[in-house]
C-alpha cells in the first residue's frame, strides 16, 4: 500500500507562469492517434488535426502520438489518405513537440510478422518522414521481435520506447505468471536492449490503482530510464491508477484532450493538470490553453465523428473487463461472432472456455492480434467440441502460434494441443525456437517489382508491401488510375447540420414513416415538375390517375403567335392533348374538364396550377420571352416549392395572380402567347 509522500504541495501560485515544479509529470497526448482509434474507429482525418496541431504544439507535451497502430490501415483503406503524408503535414504545424508512433514490432503497422527487409525499410522511412519516438510492443512480450526494428531506430538516433504489455490471469496482479517479478524482469530486459524509456502498456484497462503503485515503484527501483504508463479507461480504473502511479514516481503519463477521453480511450488531461497543480509533480500546463483547444475540437471537429461513437449503453465503462480480464473490444468481437453463428446463448460457455484456451496457448497477453487468435479458437471449441474430442477445429493462426511464428509464449503451449495443431502443418510439424522473422524470406524486392509503374517512391512500395490488396487500390486512387468511391470522402459540417435537422424533426414527431405503395405503371400523360426543397432539387412526374392530365393546351392561333400584339379573341376551349386511356368496353369518356378561362381577351397557352397551393413568386413578367420548360411560377404546395415551367415557347401575355395568393387546382396562373 502506498503513502503519498512522493507528491507534496509546494506552493499556492496557480498562475499560468507559476515556477516550474521540482519533478514535473510529463504528459504524452494521444488525441491524434489512440484517442480517435479508441472512440471513433481510427477514422480521424489529417484535415481535422490541422486546426489544433499548432496549439497542441504549444502546450508542452512530452510528445504527441500521431501515427502507427491502426492509423496506417484505416487511412489508406477507408479515408483515401496517404499515411506517410500525415506525418509530414502535421510536422509543418507542430514543429517543436516530438512525434510518437505505436509500432507493433515485427508486425509494424500490420497484423503479421513481416520480413526483416520490410521492417528495416519501414522504420527508416518513418524516421525520414518525421517520426521521433518509437513506442514498440510485441503481443507476446517476446523481445526477439524487437531486434530488427530497434537496431534501425537506434542507428537513426531516435527514441526507442520498449513496451511491456500488461496482462493478468487473475483478477489482480499476482499469480504464477503475471506478478511483480515478471514485469520487473521485462523492464530489465528492455533496459538491456538500450530502451530510452519503458512503457507499461495496459491496453485493456486492467491495471488496478494499488497494483499500478506497486508495479511502478518496483520498476523504478531497478531501472534508470523513465517509466511511462499507458492505461485505457475501459474499466473505469485508470484515472485512479494514474494518480497512484504518480505517487509511485512514474515519469510520463498518457492522456487525451477531454473530447477524446474516457470510454475505451484514456483519462483526460485537464483533471490531471488540476490535480497536480501546486505540487512537486505539477505539469506546468495552462488549463485555459487546453480549454481553448477543446473549444475548437468540440465546435469544428468532433461533430463530424459523433456518429461513430458507440453510445448504445448509458454506462461509459465496461465492467466485463473487471469480470473476465478481457479487453472490451475482444468481448464485442466474441458476441458478434456468436450472433453470426446464431449461438448467442453460448456466451456463458465462451467466458468459461476462454481462460482454458488461453492457458493451453501459453497464457499470452490479449492484444491485437492475440486477442483475436484466442477469441476465435474459444468460440470454435464451444461450438464444435464434444466430450470425446477437444480442439476439433483449429484455426490457421493457432497453428502459426503453435509453430512459433508469433514468438515465444509466456509459458509453454500445452504439448497435446500443439501436436494436434501442427499435424500436417505446411511449414513442418516441429515448432521453431528461433526468432520468428528468421524463417521469413525477404519481401521488399518482389513488392517493388509488383507495383513497378504504379509506385513512385519507396513509401508507395511499403504501403503495398504492408497491405497488398488495399495498398495497391490506394495507389491507384492516389495516382488517378481509379476513381475513389464516394464512401472514402470526408463528412462535412454541412452534412452534420443537415443530419441534426432531420434528427430534431424526428424527435419532434415531424417525420412520418413512408408508407410503401406499389407504383402503378406510368401512363403517357405525365408532366415533369421541378421541385425545390431548400437547396435541394428534385424532378417529379405528375399524372392524374384514370385520365389525361388536367393541364391542357390551347393551341396558339397561327395568326396570333407571331404578332407582337394579339388581336382580342375569345378564349379557345382546350382540346385534350390526347384521348384518355379507356377500357374497350367502357362508355365514352366524359368530355375533358374545360380549362379555366385564360385572362379575358388574352390568347395563348395557359399555365395552370397542377395542385392547390400558394404563389411564392413569378419568375417572369408580362412581356418576357420564354422557351418551353423555363421556370415561370414558383408554387408552394405541401410545404414544397414547385417550379412550374412554361408549357410552350412564346411571350408572357398575362399574369393572373401575385405572390402570396392561394390558388385552386387548375387556376390559370399565366398565359403564354
Ligand atoms: Co492504447
mmCIF file of C-alpha atoms in Angstrom, residues 229-525:
data_model
loop_
_atom_site.group_PDB
_atom_site.id
_atom_site.type_symbol
_atom_site.label_atom_id
_atom_site.label_comp_id
_atom_site.label_asym_id
_atom_site.label_seq_id
_atom_site.Cartn_x
_atom_site.Cartn_y
_atom_site.Cartn_z
ATOM 1 C CA UNK A 229 2.150 4.488 -18.122
ATOM 2 C CA UNK A 230 -0.427 3.855 -20.854
ATOM 3 C CA UNK A 231 -3.706 2.712 -19.313
ATOM 4 C CA UNK A 232 -7.054 2.657 -21.096
ATOM 5 C CA UNK A 233 -10.108 3.901 -19.221
ATOM 6 C CA UNK A 234 -12.331 0.976 -20.360
ATOM 7 C CA UNK A 235 -12.962 -0.491 -16.888
ATOM 8 C CA UNK A 236 -13.110 2.883 -15.134
ATOM 9 C CA UNK A 237 -9.955 2.444 -13.030
ATOM 10 C CA UNK A 238 -7.303 4.288 -14.978
ATOM 11 C CA UNK A 239 -7.744 7.828 -13.644
ATOM 12 C CA UNK A 240 -7.154 6.374 -10.171
ATOM 13 C CA UNK A 241 -4.264 4.256 -11.450
ATOM 14 C CA UNK A 242 -2.699 7.368 -12.939
ATOM 15 C CA UNK A 243 -2.702 9.112 -9.600
ATOM 16 C CA UNK A 244 -1.271 6.115 -7.757
ATOM 17 C CA UNK A 245 1.402 5.774 -10.439
ATOM 18 C CA UNK A 246 2.273 9.449 -9.976
ATOM 19 C CA UNK A 247 2.613 8.847 -6.255
ATOM 20 C CA UNK A 248 4.913 5.909 -7.032
ATOM 21 C CA UNK A 249 7.104 8.179 -9.157
ATOM 22 C CA UNK A 250 6.025 7.416 -12.718
ATOM 23 C CA UNK A 251 7.719 9.812 -15.161
ATOM 24 C CA UNK A 252 5.297 10.069 -18.070
ATOM 25 C CA UNK A 253 1.536 9.515 -18.374
ATOM 26 C CA UNK A 254 -0.686 9.207 -21.422
ATOM 27 C CA UNK A 255 -3.875 11.259 -21.667
ATOM 28 C CA UNK A 256 -6.253 12.676 -24.264
ATOM 29 C CA UNK A 257 -7.842 16.075 -24.713
ATOM 30 C CA UNK A 258 -11.189 15.710 -22.941
ATOM 31 C CA UNK A 259 -13.406 15.368 -26.069
ATOM 32 C CA UNK A 260 -11.320 12.311 -26.995
ATOM 33 C CA UNK A 261 -11.128 10.910 -23.454
ATOM 34 C CA UNK A 262 -12.820 8.220 -21.356
ATOM 35 C CA UNK A 263 -14.914 5.230 -22.512
ATOM 36 C CA UNK A 264 -12.417 2.851 -24.163
ATOM 37 C CA UNK A 265 -9.960 5.729 -24.601
ATOM 38 C CA UNK A 266 -7.850 7.350 -21.860
ATOM 39 C CA UNK A 267 -8.472 9.730 -18.968
ATOM 40 C CA UNK A 268 -8.488 13.399 -19.896
ATOM 41 C CA UNK A 269 -5.503 15.667 -19.381
ATOM 42 C CA UNK A 270 -7.379 18.574 -17.765
ATOM 43 C CA UNK A 271 -8.376 16.922 -14.443
ATOM 44 C CA UNK A 272 -4.832 15.588 -14.053
ATOM 45 C CA UNK A 273 -3.364 19.057 -14.604
ATOM 46 C CA UNK A 274 -5.676 20.449 -11.911
ATOM 47 C CA UNK A 275 -4.992 17.541 -9.537
ATOM 48 C CA UNK A 276 -1.250 18.140 -9.629
ATOM 49 C CA UNK A 277 -1.371 21.949 -9.671
ATOM 50 C CA UNK A 278 0.855 23.408 -6.973
ATOM 51 C CA UNK A 279 2.569 20.091 -6.175
ATOM 52 C CA UNK A 280 6.099 18.935 -6.856
ATOM 53 C CA UNK A 281 4.683 16.978 -9.844
ATOM 54 C CA UNK A 282 2.857 19.966 -11.363
ATOM 55 C CA UNK A 283 2.710 19.545 -15.153
ATOM 56 C CA UNK A 284 3.122 23.282 -15.653
ATOM 57 C CA UNK A 285 0.323 23.245 -18.237
ATOM 58 C CA UNK A 286 -2.021 26.187 -18.693
ATOM 59 C CA UNK A 287 -5.538 24.848 -18.256
ATOM 60 C CA UNK A 288 -7.030 27.817 -20.144
ATOM 61 C CA UNK A 289 -4.872 26.989 -23.145
ATOM 62 C CA UNK A 290 -6.179 23.409 -23.038
ATOM 63 C CA UNK A 291 -9.724 24.767 -22.848
ATOM 64 C CA UNK A 292 -9.232 26.863 -25.966
ATOM 65 C CA UNK A 293 -8.087 23.779 -27.881
ATOM 66 C CA UNK A 294 -11.133 21.885 -26.640
ATOM 67 C CA UNK A 295 -13.390 24.625 -27.867
ATOM 68 C CA UNK A 296 -12.187 24.129 -31.441
ATOM 69 C CA UNK A 297 -12.422 20.363 -31.178
ATOM 70 C CA UNK A 298 -15.971 20.487 -29.803
ATOM 71 C CA UNK A 299 -17.195 23.011 -32.335
ATOM 72 C CA UNK A 300 -15.478 22.125 -35.590
ATOM 73 C CA UNK A 301 -14.129 18.603 -35.327
ATOM 74 C CA UNK A 302 -15.987 16.209 -33.037
ATOM 75 C CA UNK A 303 -19.430 16.739 -34.667
ATOM 76 C CA UNK A 304 -18.064 15.004 -37.784
ATOM 77 C CA UNK A 305 -17.238 11.889 -35.760
ATOM 78 C CA UNK A 306 -20.050 11.567 -33.234
ATOM 79 C CA UNK A 307 -21.908 9.059 -35.403
ATOM 80 C CA UNK A 308 -19.000 6.650 -34.888
ATOM 81 C CA UNK A 309 -19.256 6.719 -31.098
ATOM 82 C CA UNK A 310 -20.778 3.604 -29.610
ATOM 83 C CA UNK A 311 -23.389 5.161 -27.364
ATOM 84 C CA UNK A 312 -25.805 2.256 -27.185
ATOM 85 C CA UNK A 313 -25.283 1.940 -23.436
ATOM 86 C CA UNK A 314 -25.739 4.536 -20.713
ATOM 87 C CA UNK A 315 -22.583 3.370 -18.926
ATOM 88 C CA UNK A 316 -19.282 4.739 -20.192
ATOM 89 C CA UNK A 317 -17.343 1.895 -18.577
ATOM 90 C CA UNK A 318 -17.290 -1.812 -19.345
ATOM 91 C CA UNK A 319 -17.236 -3.942 -16.211
ATOM 92 C CA UNK A 320 -16.778 -7.072 -18.326
ATOM 93 C CA UNK A 321 -13.109 -6.173 -18.197
ATOM 94 C CA UNK A 322 -13.240 -6.478 -14.407
ATOM 95 C CA UNK A 323 -15.192 -9.725 -14.591
ATOM 96 C CA UNK A 324 -13.234 -11.521 -17.309
ATOM 97 C CA UNK A 325 -9.848 -9.716 -17.578
ATOM 98 C CA UNK A 326 -10.633 -9.441 -21.258
ATOM 99 C CA UNK A 327 -10.287 -6.326 -23.433
ATOM 100 C CA UNK A 328 -13.618 -4.666 -24.204
ATOM 101 C CA UNK A 329 -13.120 -4.894 -27.967
ATOM 102 C CA UNK A 330 -12.469 -8.599 -27.728
ATOM 103 C CA UNK A 331 -15.761 -9.200 -25.918
ATOM 104 C CA UNK A 332 -17.759 -7.341 -28.542
ATOM 105 C CA UNK A 333 -15.994 -9.384 -31.239
ATOM 106 C CA UNK A 334 -16.931 -12.608 -29.443
ATOM 107 C CA UNK A 335 -20.541 -11.515 -29.152
ATOM 108 C CA UNK A 336 -20.696 -10.592 -32.852
ATOM 109 C CA UNK A 337 -19.152 -13.888 -33.821
ATOM 110 C CA UNK A 338 -21.656 -15.863 -31.747
ATOM 111 C CA UNK A 339 -24.527 -13.823 -33.151
ATOM 112 C CA UNK A 340 -23.420 -14.593 -36.703
ATOM 113 C CA UNK A 341 -23.469 -18.287 -35.851
ATOM 114 C CA UNK A 342 -26.826 -17.902 -34.163
ATOM 115 C CA UNK A 343 -25.325 -19.066 -30.856
ATOM 116 C CA UNK A 344 -25.550 -16.021 -28.628
ATOM 117 C CA UNK A 345 -26.907 -18.234 -25.827
ATOM 118 C CA UNK A 346 -23.427 -19.810 -25.579
ATOM 119 C CA UNK A 347 -21.750 -16.620 -24.310
ATOM 120 C CA UNK A 348 -21.501 -18.030 -20.756
ATOM 121 C CA UNK A 349 -19.712 -21.127 -22.058
ATOM 122 C CA UNK A 350 -17.367 -18.884 -24.057
ATOM 123 C CA UNK A 351 -16.406 -16.931 -20.943
ATOM 124 C CA UNK A 352 -15.687 -20.246 -19.156
ATOM 125 C CA UNK A 353 -13.688 -21.689 -22.057
ATOM 126 C CA UNK A 354 -11.617 -18.575 -22.729
ATOM 127 C CA UNK A 355 -9.190 -18.897 -19.783
ATOM 128 C CA UNK A 356 -8.697 -22.594 -20.637
ATOM 129 C CA UNK A 357 -7.797 -21.834 -24.255
ATOM 130 C CA UNK A 358 -5.521 -19.003 -23.187
ATOM 131 C CA UNK A 359 -3.749 -21.321 -20.755
ATOM 132 C CA UNK A 360 -3.358 -24.032 -23.455
ATOM 133 C CA UNK A 361 -1.859 -21.388 -25.749
ATOM 134 C CA UNK A 362 0.765 -20.287 -23.235
ATOM 135 C CA UNK A 363 -1.050 -17.555 -21.221
ATOM 136 C CA UNK A 364 -0.385 -14.997 -23.908
ATOM 137 C CA UNK A 365 -1.428 -11.357 -23.415
ATOM 138 C CA UNK A 366 -4.709 -10.444 -25.082
ATOM 139 C CA UNK A 367 -3.917 -7.636 -27.519
ATOM 140 C CA UNK A 368 -4.006 -7.311 -31.317
ATOM 141 C CA UNK A 369 -3.591 -9.898 -32.821
ATOM 142 C CA UNK A 370 -3.509 -12.437 -29.967
ATOM 143 C CA UNK A 371 -6.931 -11.428 -28.616
ATOM 144 C CA UNK A 372 -8.476 -12.409 -31.957
ATOM 145 C CA UNK A 373 -6.481 -15.661 -32.091
ATOM 146 C CA UNK A 374 -7.604 -16.750 -28.615
ATOM 147 C CA UNK A 375 -11.145 -15.446 -29.087
ATOM 148 C CA UNK A 376 -11.905 -17.229 -32.346
ATOM 149 C CA UNK A 377 -10.426 -20.519 -31.138
ATOM 150 C CA UNK A 378 -12.526 -20.287 -27.979
ATOM 151 C CA UNK A 379 -15.725 -19.872 -29.987
ATOM 152 C CA UNK A 380 -14.734 -22.818 -32.208
ATOM 153 C CA UNK A 381 -14.201 -25.025 -29.171
ATOM 154 C CA UNK A 382 -17.557 -24.091 -27.659
ATOM 155 C CA UNK A 383 -19.410 -24.693 -30.913
ATOM 156 C CA UNK A 384 -17.705 -27.785 -32.284
ATOM 157 C CA UNK A 385 -16.023 -29.762 -29.491
ATOM 158 C CA UNK A 386 -17.692 -32.695 -27.715
ATOM 159 C CA UNK A 387 -16.858 -34.991 -24.820
ATOM 160 C CA UNK A 388 -14.718 -37.256 -26.977
ATOM 161 C CA UNK A 389 -12.615 -34.571 -28.635
ATOM 162 C CA UNK A 390 -11.266 -31.084 -27.854
ATOM 163 C CA UNK A 391 -9.842 -28.635 -30.420
ATOM 164 C CA UNK A 392 -11.811 -30.259 -33.244
ATOM 165 C CA UNK A 393 -11.472 -27.151 -35.398
ATOM 166 C CA UNK A 394 -8.143 -25.358 -35.072
ATOM 167 C CA UNK A 395 -7.662 -22.033 -36.862
ATOM 168 C CA UNK A 396 -4.680 -21.305 -39.111
ATOM 169 C CA UNK A 397 -3.488 -18.603 -36.705
ATOM 170 C CA UNK A 398 -3.442 -21.006 -33.769
ATOM 171 C CA UNK A 399 -1.367 -23.364 -35.931
ATOM 172 C CA UNK A 400 1.039 -20.496 -36.695
ATOM 173 C CA UNK A 401 1.213 -19.668 -32.994
ATOM 174 C CA UNK A 402 1.914 -23.303 -32.128
ATOM 175 C CA UNK A 403 4.637 -23.378 -34.779
ATOM 176 C CA UNK A 404 6.299 -20.370 -33.155
ATOM 177 C CA UNK A 405 5.593 -17.819 -35.890
ATOM 178 C CA UNK A 406 4.463 -15.166 -33.421
ATOM 179 C CA UNK A 407 7.262 -15.810 -30.954
ATOM 180 C CA UNK A 408 7.714 -17.385 -27.558
ATOM 181 C CA UNK A 409 4.662 -17.631 -25.309
ATOM 182 C CA UNK A 410 4.775 -16.646 -21.615
ATOM 183 C CA UNK A 411 4.556 -20.300 -20.563
ATOM 184 C CA UNK A 412 4.918 -23.343 -22.848
ATOM 185 C CA UNK A 413 1.948 -24.236 -25.056
ATOM 186 C CA UNK A 414 0.028 -27.349 -23.998
ATOM 187 C CA UNK A 415 2.041 -30.045 -25.878
ATOM 188 C CA UNK A 416 -1.048 -32.066 -26.770
ATOM 189 C CA UNK A 417 -2.746 -29.085 -28.357
ATOM 190 C CA UNK A 418 0.493 -28.123 -30.096
ATOM 191 C CA UNK A 419 0.955 -31.585 -31.550
ATOM 192 C CA UNK A 420 -2.599 -31.705 -32.809
ATOM 193 C CA UNK A 421 -2.325 -28.205 -34.311
ATOM 194 C CA UNK A 422 0.897 -28.997 -36.195
ATOM 195 C CA UNK A 423 -0.285 -32.279 -37.698
ATOM 196 C CA UNK A 424 0.212 -31.748 -41.439
ATOM 197 C CA UNK A 425 1.212 -28.084 -40.949
ATOM 198 C CA UNK A 426 2.860 -26.997 -44.226
ATOM 199 C CA UNK A 427 5.965 -25.377 -42.680
ATOM 200 C CA UNK A 428 6.656 -28.504 -40.658
ATOM 201 C CA UNK A 429 5.372 -30.461 -37.666
ATOM 202 C CA UNK A 430 8.303 -29.487 -35.469
ATOM 203 C CA UNK A 431 7.924 -25.992 -33.929
ATOM 204 C CA UNK A 432 10.688 -23.433 -34.354
ATOM 205 C CA UNK A 433 12.500 -21.890 -31.400
ATOM 206 C CA UNK A 434 14.392 -19.159 -33.264
ATOM 207 C CA UNK A 435 13.358 -15.533 -33.759
ATOM 208 C CA UNK A 436 10.274 -15.838 -35.995
ATOM 209 C CA UNK A 437 11.403 -13.474 -38.764
ATOM 210 C CA UNK A 438 14.425 -15.713 -39.357
ATOM 211 C CA UNK A 439 12.206 -18.144 -41.224
ATOM 212 C CA UNK A 440 10.734 -15.417 -43.448
ATOM 213 C CA UNK A 441 12.124 -14.793 -46.943
ATOM 214 C CA UNK A 442 12.911 -11.185 -47.935
ATOM 215 C CA UNK A 443 9.853 -9.444 -49.408
ATOM 216 C CA UNK A 444 10.858 -5.933 -50.440
ATOM 217 C CA UNK A 445 12.312 -6.587 -53.876
ATOM 218 C CA UNK A 446 9.320 -8.585 -55.021
ATOM 219 C CA UNK A 447 6.967 -5.894 -53.702
ATOM 220 C CA UNK A 448 8.840 -3.276 -55.746
ATOM 221 C CA UNK A 449 8.500 -5.385 -58.894
ATOM 222 C CA UNK A 450 4.797 -5.961 -58.263
ATOM 223 C CA UNK A 451 3.988 -2.248 -58.277
ATOM 224 C CA UNK A 452 6.502 -1.117 -60.872
ATOM 225 C CA UNK A 453 4.957 1.659 -62.931
ATOM 226 C CA UNK A 454 2.441 2.446 -60.185
ATOM 227 C CA UNK A 455 4.568 3.172 -57.103
ATOM 228 C CA UNK A 456 6.525 6.396 -57.400
ATOM 229 C CA UNK A 457 8.739 6.099 -54.304
ATOM 230 C CA UNK A 458 9.783 3.768 -51.518
ATOM 231 C CA UNK A 459 6.849 4.912 -49.328
ATOM 232 C CA UNK A 460 4.428 3.710 -52.017
ATOM 233 C CA UNK A 461 6.227 0.370 -52.257
ATOM 234 C CA UNK A 462 5.966 -0.079 -48.480
ATOM 235 C CA UNK A 463 2.258 0.784 -48.483
ATOM 236 C CA UNK A 464 1.808 -2.008 -50.990
ATOM 237 C CA UNK A 465 4.138 -4.423 -49.173
ATOM 238 C CA UNK A 466 2.235 -3.994 -45.900
ATOM 239 C CA UNK A 467 -1.220 -4.134 -47.475
ATOM 240 C CA UNK A 468 -1.021 -5.762 -50.911
ATOM 241 C CA UNK A 469 -4.716 -5.553 -51.814
ATOM 242 C CA UNK A 470 -5.922 -2.320 -50.238
ATOM 243 C CA UNK A 471 -2.489 -0.716 -50.605
ATOM 244 C CA UNK A 472 -2.491 -1.270 -54.348
ATOM 245 C CA UNK A 473 -6.047 0.055 -54.604
ATOM 246 C CA UNK A 474 -4.987 3.155 -52.667
ATOM 247 C CA UNK A 475 -2.048 3.758 -55.015
ATOM 248 C CA UNK A 476 -4.468 3.634 -57.949
ATOM 249 C CA UNK A 477 -6.627 6.288 -56.270
ATOM 250 C CA UNK A 478 -3.578 8.347 -55.418
ATOM 251 C CA UNK A 479 -2.293 8.435 -58.978
ATOM 252 C CA UNK A 480 -5.673 8.852 -60.653
ATOM 253 C CA UNK A 481 -5.763 5.366 -62.156
ATOM 254 C CA UNK A 482 -9.042 4.648 -60.431
ATOM 255 C CA UNK A 483 -11.827 6.836 -59.106
ATOM 256 C CA UNK A 484 -12.078 6.593 -55.300
ATOM 257 C CA UNK A 485 -15.577 5.530 -54.192
ATOM 258 C CA UNK A 486 -17.851 8.118 -52.530
ATOM 259 C CA UNK A 487 -17.663 6.414 -49.115
ATOM 260 C CA UNK A 488 -13.999 7.410 -48.672
ATOM 261 C CA UNK A 489 -14.899 11.098 -48.910
ATOM 262 C CA UNK A 490 -14.933 13.141 -45.691
ATOM 263 C CA UNK A 491 -18.084 14.121 -43.905
ATOM 264 C CA UNK A 492 -18.534 17.897 -43.759
ATOM 265 C CA UNK A 493 -20.018 20.097 -41.061
ATOM 266 C CA UNK A 494 -22.822 20.912 -43.523
ATOM 267 C CA UNK A 495 -23.641 17.175 -43.727
ATOM 268 C CA UNK A 496 -23.699 17.031 -39.939
ATOM 269 C CA UNK A 497 -26.049 20.020 -39.683
ATOM 270 C CA UNK A 498 -28.454 18.515 -42.225
ATOM 271 C CA UNK A 499 -28.488 15.270 -40.209
ATOM 272 C CA UNK A 500 -29.039 17.131 -36.948
ATOM 273 C CA UNK A 501 -32.023 18.923 -38.516
ATOM 274 C CA UNK A 502 -33.508 15.590 -39.518
ATOM 275 C CA UNK A 503 -32.917 14.111 -36.068
ATOM 276 C CA UNK A 504 -34.569 17.126 -34.429
ATOM 277 C CA UNK A 505 -37.550 16.704 -36.756
ATOM 278 C CA UNK A 506 -37.788 13.008 -35.941
ATOM 279 C CA UNK A 507 -37.625 13.716 -32.198
ATOM 280 C CA UNK A 508 -40.414 16.301 -32.591
ATOM 281 C CA UNK A 509 -42.532 13.655 -34.318
ATOM 282 C CA UNK A 510 -42.493 15.528 -37.607
ATOM 283 C CA UNK A 511 -41.055 12.716 -39.659
ATOM 284 C CA UNK A 512 -43.720 10.315 -40.839
ATOM 285 C CA UNK A 513 -42.739 6.856 -41.890
ATOM 286 C CA UNK A 514 -43.172 6.399 -45.598
ATOM 287 C CA UNK A 515 -45.974 4.014 -46.493
ATOM 288 C CA UNK A 516 -44.759 1.535 -49.066
ATOM 289 C CA UNK A 517 -47.020 1.684 -52.109
ATOM 290 C CA UNK A 518 -46.520 -0.096 -55.347
ATOM 291 C CA UNK A 519 -46.268 2.387 -58.185
ATOM 292 C CA UNK A 520 -48.830 1.910 -60.985
ATOM 293 C CA UNK A 521 -47.437 1.629 -64.490
ATOM 294 C CA UNK A 522 -46.576 5.009 -65.870
ATOM 295 C CA UNK A 523 -49.071 6.335 -68.414
ATOM 296 C CA UNK A 524 -48.314 8.564 -71.309
ATOM 297 C CA UNK A 525 -49.802 11.729 -69.818
#
